[in-house]
Amino acid sequence: MSVVDRHKVRELIARRAEKEIHDGDYVNLGIGMPTMVANYITENKQVVLQSENGLLGIGPYPTEEELDADLINAGKETVTAIKGASYFSSAESFAMIRGGHIDVAILGAMEVAENGDLANWMIPGKMIKGMGGAMDLVHGAKKVVVIMEHVNRAGEPKILKECALPLTGKQVVNRIITDRAVLDVTEEGLVLKEIIGDYSVEDIQKATEPTLIIDDELKKQHS
């Protein structure tokens, strides 16, 4: 897949993820693709974005004219701040997360299991910079939404019966949004809620290791 196509895929996923955010929510966006969600929050929603490094009130990615090297998110990306934003220590930021004050956390993932287990922080043998705030977020946020491409670069499923990679959290994911589908983690198993693009139910099942439950009100979304 070309670089251009990958950007479009990430944009598609980020736009769909924005629908998980409701007016009045306090939201934490993970590093990478989740940060793109900030660009698509509609004007009719009053949303406060939080970053673990001590910023409440993140705005969209900056233009060249808005770049400020001292204003960064937890992923070291330059960001903007909305009117009324506040700055504080990481300790206070993690107190917000652990205290249950974050309504929605949107995170990336390498693997997700059918029971909601999440692996998103390391591949054994590869250099890592640490887990960051993900372990706290998946246990402290009221709702955890994972966004990722449906399969890896080899075309293999990333939604599995069991994660093979080290876990960030056990049974913590509520909803999975990919470039092909939206799925909910339930006690009965993974429920296919939406199909994105021209895929069929059979296509989604082939690209997903666990057996899917098809929602009675399955929706089709055009990409």
PDB file of C-alpha atoms in Angstrom:
ATOM      1  CA  MET A   1       0.000   0.000   0.000  1.00  0.00           C
ATOM      2  CA  SER A   2       1.381   3.410  -0.913  1.00  0.00           C
ATOM      3  CA  VAL A   3       2.126   6.145   1.611  1.00  0.00           C
ATOM      4  CA  VAL A   4      -0.780   8.171   0.210  1.00  0.00           C
ATOM      5  CA  ASP A   5      -3.179   5.257   0.628  1.00  0.00           C
ATOM      6  CA  ARG A   6      -2.043   4.652   4.198  1.00  0.00           C
ATOM      7  CA  HIS A   7      -2.711   8.297   5.030  1.00  0.00           C
ATOM      8  CA  LYS A   8      -6.223   7.971   3.626  1.00  0.00           C
ATOM      9  CA  VAL A   9      -6.813   4.821   5.663  1.00  0.00           C
ATOM     10  CA  ARG A  10      -5.689   6.551   8.854  1.00  0.00           C
ATOM     11  CA  GLU A  11      -7.879   9.558   8.063  1.00  0.00           C
ATOM     12  CA  LEU A  12     -10.870   7.274   7.459  1.00  0.00           C
ATOM     13  CA  ILE A  13     -10.382   5.566  10.820  1.00  0.00           C
ATOM     14  CA  ALA A  14      -9.840   8.851  12.663  1.00  0.00           C
ATOM     15  CA  ARG A  15     -13.021  10.357  11.195  1.00  0.00           C
ATOM     16  CA  ARG A  16     -15.052   7.337  12.302  1.00  0.00           C
ATOM     17  CA  ALA A  17     -13.493   7.423  15.762  1.00  0.00           C
ATOM     18  CA  GLU A  18     -14.626  11.032  16.194  1.00  0.00           C
ATOM     19  CA  LYS A  19     -18.204   9.749  16.367  1.00  0.00           C
ATOM     20  CA  GLU A  20     -17.344   8.021  19.654  1.00  0.00           C
ATOM     21  CA  ILE A  21     -16.847  11.411  21.290  1.00  0.00           C
ATOM     22  CA  HIS A  22     -19.885  13.180  22.685  1.00  0.00           C
ATOM     23  CA  ASP A  23     -20.539  16.771  23.615  1.00  0.00           C
ATOM     24  CA  GLY A  24     -19.053  17.486  27.057  1.00  0.00           C
ATOM     25  CA  ASP A  25     -16.624  14.567  27.075  1.00  0.00           C
ATOM     26  CA  TYR A  26     -13.123  14.658  28.532  1.00  0.00           C
ATOM     27  CA  VAL A  27     -10.990  12.617  26.120  1.00  0.00           C
ATOM     28  CA  ASN A  28      -7.455  11.264  25.975  1.00  0.00           C
ATOM     29  CA  LEU A  29      -6.042  10.511  22.541  1.00  0.00           C
ATOM     30  CA  GLY A  30      -3.135   8.078  22.308  1.00  0.00           C
ATOM     31  CA  ILE A  31       0.044   8.600  20.335  1.00  0.00           C
ATOM     32  CA  GLY A  32       0.061   8.448  16.532  1.00  0.00           C
ATOM     33  CA  MET A  33      -3.167   7.883  14.615  1.00  0.00           C
ATOM     34  CA  PRO A  34      -5.437   8.614  17.618  1.00  0.00           C
ATOM     35  CA  THR A  35      -4.021  12.147  17.734  1.00  0.00           C
ATOM     36  CA  MET A  36      -5.507  12.723  14.251  1.00  0.00           C
ATOM     37  CA  VAL A  37      -8.997  12.459  15.762  1.00  0.00           C
ATOM     38  CA  ALA A  38      -8.557  15.977  17.169  1.00  0.00           C
ATOM     39  CA  ASN A  39      -8.635  17.338  13.612  1.00  0.00           C
ATOM     40  CA  TYR A  40     -12.156  16.025  12.988  1.00  0.00           C
ATOM     41  CA  ILE A  41     -14.057  16.972  16.134  1.00  0.00           C
ATOM     42  CA  THR A  42     -17.117  18.822  14.923  1.00  0.00           C
ATOM     43  CA  GLU A  43     -17.808  22.398  15.982  1.00  0.00           C
ATOM     44  CA  ASN A  44     -21.088  21.475  17.666  1.00  0.00           C
ATOM     45  CA  LYS A  45     -19.241  19.476  20.344  1.00  0.00           C
ATOM     46  CA  GLN A  46     -17.615  21.001  23.409  1.00  0.00           C
ATOM     47  CA  VAL A  47     -14.813  18.509  24.037  1.00  0.00           C
ATOM     48  CA  VAL A  48     -11.751  18.767  26.282  1.00  0.00           C
ATOM     49  CA  LEU A  49      -8.706  16.761  25.188  1.00  0.00           C
ATOM     50  CA  GLN A  50      -6.234  15.718  27.874  1.00  0.00           C
ATOM     51  CA  SER A  51      -2.571  14.738  27.557  1.00  0.00           C
ATOM     52  CA  GLU A  52      -0.632  12.756  30.181  1.00  0.00           C
ATOM     53  CA  ASN A  53       2.224  15.237  30.122  1.00  0.00           C
ATOM     54  CA  GLY A  54       0.016  17.908  31.672  1.00  0.00           C
ATOM     55  CA  LEU A  55      -2.215  19.686  29.175  1.00  0.00           C
ATOM     56  CA  LEU A  56      -5.990  19.924  29.355  1.00  0.00           C
ATOM     57  CA  GLY A  57      -7.437  21.509  26.229  1.00  0.00           C
ATOM     58  CA  ILE A  58      -5.481  20.243  23.220  1.00  0.00           C
ATOM     59  CA  GLY A  59      -6.461  21.745  19.854  1.00  0.00           C
ATOM     60  CA  PRO A  60      -5.894  20.467  16.298  1.00  0.00           C
ATOM     61  CA  TYR A  61      -2.431  19.885  14.870  1.00  0.00           C
ATOM     62  CA  PRO A  62      -0.682  23.241  14.340  1.00  0.00           C
ATOM     63  CA  THR A  63      -0.154  24.897  10.994  1.00  0.00           C
ATOM     64  CA  GLU A  64       3.392  26.099  10.207  1.00  0.00           C
ATOM     65  CA  GLU A  65       2.459  29.525  11.540  1.00  0.00           C
ATOM     66  CA  GLU A  66       1.175  28.027  14.813  1.00  0.00           C
ATOM     67  CA  LEU A  67       4.168  25.761  15.550  1.00  0.00           C
ATOM     68  CA  ASP A  68       5.497  26.103  19.102  1.00  0.00           C
ATOM     69  CA  ALA A  69       8.308  23.688  19.968  1.00  0.00           C
ATOM     70  CA  ASP A  70       7.518  24.012  23.682  1.00  0.00           C
ATOM     71  CA  LEU A  71       3.892  22.927  23.278  1.00  0.00           C
ATOM     72  CA  ILE A  72       3.833  19.153  22.861  1.00  0.00           C
ATOM     73  CA  ASN A  73       1.621  16.209  23.709  1.00  0.00           C
ATOM     74  CA  ALA A  74       2.643  12.989  25.465  1.00  0.00           C
ATOM     75  CA  GLY A  75       3.956  11.639  22.162  1.00  0.00           C
ATOM     76  CA  LYS A  76       6.348  14.613  21.755  1.00  0.00           C
ATOM     77  CA  GLU A  77       4.271  15.952  18.850  1.00  0.00           C
ATOM     78  CA  THR A  78       3.719  19.671  18.599  1.00  0.00           C
ATOM     79  CA  VAL A  79       0.098  20.587  19.282  1.00  0.00           C
ATOM     80  CA  THR A  80      -2.100  23.624  19.750  1.00  0.00           C
ATOM     81  CA  ALA A  81      -4.087  24.596  22.828  1.00  0.00           C
ATOM     82  CA  ILE A  82      -7.699  25.778  22.798  1.00  0.00           C
ATOM     83  CA  LYS A  83      -8.892  28.902  24.577  1.00  0.00           C
ATOM     84  CA  GLY A  84      -9.101  28.157  28.305  1.00  0.00           C
ATOM     85  CA  ALA A  85      -6.553  25.312  28.222  1.00  0.00           C
ATOM     86  CA  SER A  86      -4.616  24.618  31.406  1.00  0.00           C
ATOM     87  CA  TYR A  87      -1.184  23.198  32.209  1.00  0.00           C
ATOM     88  CA  PHE A  88      -0.197  21.100  35.216  1.00  0.00           C
ATOM     89  CA  SER A  89       2.156  18.364  36.349  1.00  0.00           C
ATOM     90  CA  SER A  90       2.126  14.782  35.100  1.00  0.00           C
ATOM     91  CA  ALA A  91       1.191  13.699  38.622  1.00  0.00           C
ATOM     92  CA  GLU A  92      -2.044  15.697  38.433  1.00  0.00           C
ATOM     93  CA  SER A  93      -2.650  14.416  34.936  1.00  0.00           C
ATOM     94  CA  PHE A  94      -2.412  10.788  36.054  1.00  0.00           C
ATOM     95  CA  ALA A  95      -4.633  11.582  39.044  1.00  0.00           C
ATOM     96  CA  MET A  96      -7.329  12.635  36.537  1.00  0.00           C
ATOM     97  CA  ILE A  97      -6.934   9.345  34.692  1.00  0.00           C
ATOM     98  CA  ARG A  98      -6.755   7.080  37.742  1.00  0.00           C
ATOM     99  CA  GLY A  99      -9.589   8.987  39.399  1.00  0.00           C
ATOM    100  CA  GLY A 100     -11.987   8.071  36.601  1.00  0.00           C
ATOM    101  CA  HIS A 101     -12.344  11.583  35.175  1.00  0.00           C
ATOM    102  CA  ILE A 102     -11.610  10.673  31.538  1.00  0.00           C
ATOM    103  CA  ASP A 103     -14.758   9.723  29.632  1.00  0.00           C
ATOM    104  CA  VAL A 104     -13.128   8.210  26.551  1.00  0.00           C
ATOM    105  CA  ALA A 105      -9.615   6.998  25.717  1.00  0.00           C
ATOM    106  CA  ILE A 106      -8.860   6.367  22.033  1.00  0.00           C
ATOM    107  CA  LEU A 107      -5.719   4.286  21.586  1.00  0.00           C
ATOM    108  CA  GLY A 108      -3.834   2.476  18.857  1.00  0.00           C
ATOM    109  CA  ALA A 109      -3.106  -1.255  19.050  1.00  0.00           C
ATOM    110  CA  MET A 110      -0.880  -3.956  17.663  1.00  0.00           C
ATOM    111  CA  GLU A 111      -3.278  -6.727  18.707  1.00  0.00           C
ATOM    112  CA  VAL A 112      -6.693  -6.997  20.375  1.00  0.00           C
ATOM    113  CA  ALA A 113      -8.224 -10.243  21.669  1.00  0.00           C
ATOM    114  CA  GLU A 114     -11.876 -11.216  21.504  1.00  0.00           C
ATOM    115  CA  ASN A 115     -12.189 -10.770  25.284  1.00  0.00           C
ATOM    116  CA  GLY A 116     -10.882  -7.181  25.133  1.00  0.00           C
ATOM    117  CA  ASP A 117      -7.232  -7.845  25.990  1.00  0.00           C
ATOM    118  CA  LEU A 118      -5.015  -5.138  24.492  1.00  0.00           C
ATOM    119  CA  ALA A 119      -1.388  -5.242  23.307  1.00  0.00           C
ATOM    120  CA  ASN A 120      -0.122  -1.876  22.149  1.00  0.00           C
ATOM    121  CA  TRP A 121       3.223  -1.058  23.706  1.00  0.00           C
ATOM    122  CA  MET A 122       6.054  -3.396  22.640  1.00  0.00           C
ATOM    123  CA  ILE A 123       7.331  -6.047  20.280  1.00  0.00           C
ATOM    124  CA  PRO A 124       9.896  -8.236  22.070  1.00  0.00           C
ATOM    125  CA  GLY A 125      13.387  -7.607  20.719  1.00  0.00           C
ATOM    126  CA  LYS A 126      12.591  -4.180  19.298  1.00  0.00           C
ATOM    127  CA  MET A 127      13.584  -0.911  20.931  1.00  0.00           C
ATOM    128  CA  ILE A 128      10.891   0.690  23.045  1.00  0.00           C
ATOM    129  CA  LYS A 129      10.707   3.989  24.888  1.00  0.00           C
ATOM    130  CA  GLY A 130       8.315   2.777  27.559  1.00  0.00           C
ATOM    131  CA  MET A 131       4.634   2.139  27.977  1.00  0.00           C
ATOM    132  CA  GLY A 132       3.701   5.766  28.551  1.00  0.00           C
ATOM    133  CA  GLY A 133       0.277   6.287  30.077  1.00  0.00           C
ATOM    134  CA  ALA A 134      -1.549   3.493  28.263  1.00  0.00           C
ATOM    135  CA  MET A 135      -1.653   1.090  31.217  1.00  0.00           C
ATOM    136  CA  ASP A 136      -3.307   3.750  33.373  1.00  0.00           C
ATOM    137  CA  LEU A 137      -5.664   4.891  30.633  1.00  0.00           C
ATOM    138  CA  VAL A 138      -7.094   1.458  29.866  1.00  0.00           C
ATOM    139  CA  HIS A 139      -7.991   0.999  33.518  1.00  0.00           C
ATOM    140  CA  GLY A 140      -8.959   4.571  34.381  1.00  0.00           C
ATOM    141  CA  ALA A 141     -11.013   5.748  31.386  1.00  0.00           C
ATOM    142  CA  LYS A 142     -14.736   5.058  31.382  1.00  0.00           C
ATOM    143  CA  LYS A 143     -14.658   3.846  27.759  1.00  0.00           C
ATOM    144  CA  VAL A 144     -11.682   2.476  25.787  1.00  0.00           C
ATOM    145  CA  VAL A 145     -11.832   2.630  22.002  1.00  0.00           C
ATOM    146  CA  VAL A 146      -9.071   1.003  19.952  1.00  0.00           C
ATOM    147  CA  ILE A 147      -8.375   2.227  16.434  1.00  0.00           C
ATOM    148  CA  MET A 148      -6.073   0.387  14.054  1.00  0.00           C
ATOM    149  CA  GLU A 149      -5.826  -1.157  10.605  1.00  0.00           C
ATOM    150  CA  HIS A 150      -7.761  -4.429  10.462  1.00  0.00           C
ATOM    151  CA  VAL A 151      -4.774  -6.546   9.351  1.00  0.00           C
ATOM    152  CA  ASN A 152      -1.007  -6.147   9.591  1.00  0.00           C
ATOM    153  CA  ARG A 153       1.305  -5.451   6.655  1.00  0.00           C
ATOM    154  CA  ALA A 154       1.483  -9.188   5.917  1.00  0.00           C
ATOM    155  CA  GLY A 155      -2.315  -9.289   5.671  1.00  0.00           C
ATOM    156  CA  GLU A 156      -2.663 -11.237   8.933  1.00  0.00           C
ATOM    157  CA  PRO A 157      -5.445 -10.539  11.474  1.00  0.00           C
ATOM    158  CA  LYS A 158      -4.729  -8.141  14.326  1.00  0.00           C
ATOM    159  CA  ILE A 159      -7.987  -9.108  16.050  1.00  0.00           C
ATOM    160  CA  LEU A 160      -7.200 -12.475  17.602  1.00  0.00           C
ATOM    161  CA  LYS A 161      -8.558 -15.137  19.923  1.00  0.00           C
ATOM    162  CA  GLU A 162      -5.602 -14.409  22.223  1.00  0.00           C
ATOM    163  CA  CYS A 163      -2.900 -11.750  21.992  1.00  0.00           C
ATOM    164  CA  ALA A 164       0.611 -13.048  21.375  1.00  0.00           C
ATOM    165  CA  LEU A 165       2.357  -9.779  22.305  1.00  0.00           C
ATOM    166  CA  PRO A 166       2.833  -8.483  25.883  1.00  0.00           C
ATOM    167  CA  LEU A 167      -0.408  -7.047  27.201  1.00  0.00           C
ATOM    168  CA  THR A 168      -1.127  -3.465  28.145  1.00  0.00           C
ATOM    169  CA  GLY A 169      -4.342  -4.484  29.898  1.00  0.00           C
ATOM    170  CA  LYS A 170      -6.654  -7.451  30.274  1.00  0.00           C
ATOM    171  CA  GLN A 171     -10.313  -7.213  29.221  1.00  0.00           C
ATOM    172  CA  VAL A 172     -10.152  -3.444  28.885  1.00  0.00           C
ATOM    173  CA  VAL A 173     -11.316  -2.678  25.312  1.00  0.00           C
ATOM    174  CA  ASN A 174     -14.942  -1.707  24.722  1.00  0.00           C
ATOM    175  CA  ARG A 175     -14.964  -0.970  20.984  1.00  0.00           C
ATOM    176  CA  ILE A 176     -12.627  -1.631  18.030  1.00  0.00           C
ATOM    177  CA  ILE A 177     -12.644   0.619  14.956  1.00  0.00           C
ATOM    178  CA  THR A 178     -10.651  -0.390  11.884  1.00  0.00           C
ATOM    179  CA  ASP A 179     -10.546   0.596   8.232  1.00  0.00           C
ATOM    180  CA  ARG A 180     -13.016  -2.238   7.561  1.00  0.00           C
ATOM    181  CA  ALA A 181     -15.352  -2.530  10.510  1.00  0.00           C
ATOM    182  CA  VAL A 182     -16.589  -1.462  13.925  1.00  0.00           C
ATOM    183  CA  LEU A 183     -16.798  -4.204  16.546  1.00  0.00           C
ATOM    184  CA  ASP A 184     -17.926  -4.284  20.172  1.00  0.00           C
ATOM    185  CA  VAL A 185     -16.368  -6.482  22.836  1.00  0.00           C
ATOM    186  CA  THR A 186     -19.154  -8.232  24.752  1.00  0.00           C
ATOM    187  CA  GLU A 187     -19.374 -11.114  27.223  1.00  0.00           C
ATOM    188  CA  GLU A 188     -20.754 -13.266  24.401  1.00  0.00           C
ATOM    189  CA  GLY A 189     -17.907 -12.372  22.019  1.00  0.00           C
ATOM    190  CA  LEU A 190     -17.070  -9.837  19.322  1.00  0.00           C
ATOM    191  CA  VAL A 191     -20.133  -8.234  17.756  1.00  0.00           C
ATOM    192  CA  LEU A 192     -19.821  -6.831  14.231  1.00  0.00           C
ATOM    193  CA  LYS A 193     -21.683  -3.499  14.383  1.00  0.00           C
ATOM    194  CA  GLU A 194     -20.637  -1.756  11.169  1.00  0.00           C
ATOM    195  CA  ILE A 195     -18.906  -2.577   7.900  1.00  0.00           C
ATOM    196  CA  ILE A 196     -16.877   0.240   6.345  1.00  0.00           C
ATOM    197  CA  GLY A 197     -16.405   0.398   2.580  1.00  0.00           C
ATOM    198  CA  ASP A 198     -17.197  -2.346   0.088  1.00  0.00           C
ATOM    199  CA  TYR A 199     -16.383  -5.335   2.290  1.00  0.00           C
ATOM    200  CA  SER A 200     -18.860  -8.135   2.955  1.00  0.00           C
ATOM    201  CA  VAL A 201     -19.514  -9.919   6.236  1.00  0.00           C
ATOM    202  CA  GLU A 202     -17.535 -12.849   4.848  1.00  0.00           C
ATOM    203  CA  ASP A 203     -14.583 -10.550   4.053  1.00  0.00           C
ATOM    204  CA  ILE A 204     -14.540  -9.213   7.619  1.00  0.00           C
ATOM    205  CA  GLN A 205     -14.755 -12.713   9.101  1.00  0.00           C
ATOM    206  CA  LYS A 206     -11.835 -13.943   6.947  1.00  0.00           C
ATOM    207  CA  ALA A 207      -9.678 -11.079   8.214  1.00  0.00           C
ATOM    208  CA  THR A 208     -10.637 -11.684  11.860  1.00  0.00           C
ATOM    209  CA  GLU A 209      -9.488 -14.709  13.858  1.00  0.00           C
ATOM    210  CA  PRO A 210     -12.382 -15.063  16.361  1.00  0.00           C
ATOM    211  CA  THR A 211     -15.826 -16.039  15.138  1.00  0.00           C
ATOM    212  CA  LEU A 212     -17.932 -12.901  14.910  1.00  0.00           C
ATOM    213  CA  ILE A 213     -21.468 -12.309  16.123  1.00  0.00           C
ATOM    214  CA  ILE A 214     -23.370 -10.328  13.508  1.00  0.00           C
ATOM    215  CA  ASP A 215     -25.446  -7.531  15.003  1.00  0.00           C
ATOM    216  CA  ASP A 216     -29.134  -7.607  14.079  1.00  0.00           C
ATOM    217  CA  GLU A 217     -28.849  -3.945  13.062  1.00  0.00           C
ATOM    218  CA  LEU A 218     -25.549  -4.217  11.172  1.00  0.00           C
ATOM    219  CA  LYS A 219     -24.778  -0.957   9.367  1.00  0.00           C
ATOM    220  CA  LYS A 220     -22.898  -0.355   6.116  1.00  0.00           C
ATOM    221  CA  GLN A 221     -20.768   2.790   5.988  1.00  0.00           C
ATOM    222  CA  HIS A 222     -19.362   4.052   2.704  1.00  0.00           C
ATOM    223  CA  SER A 223     -15.681   4.969   2.877  1.00  0.00           C
TER     224      SER A 223
END
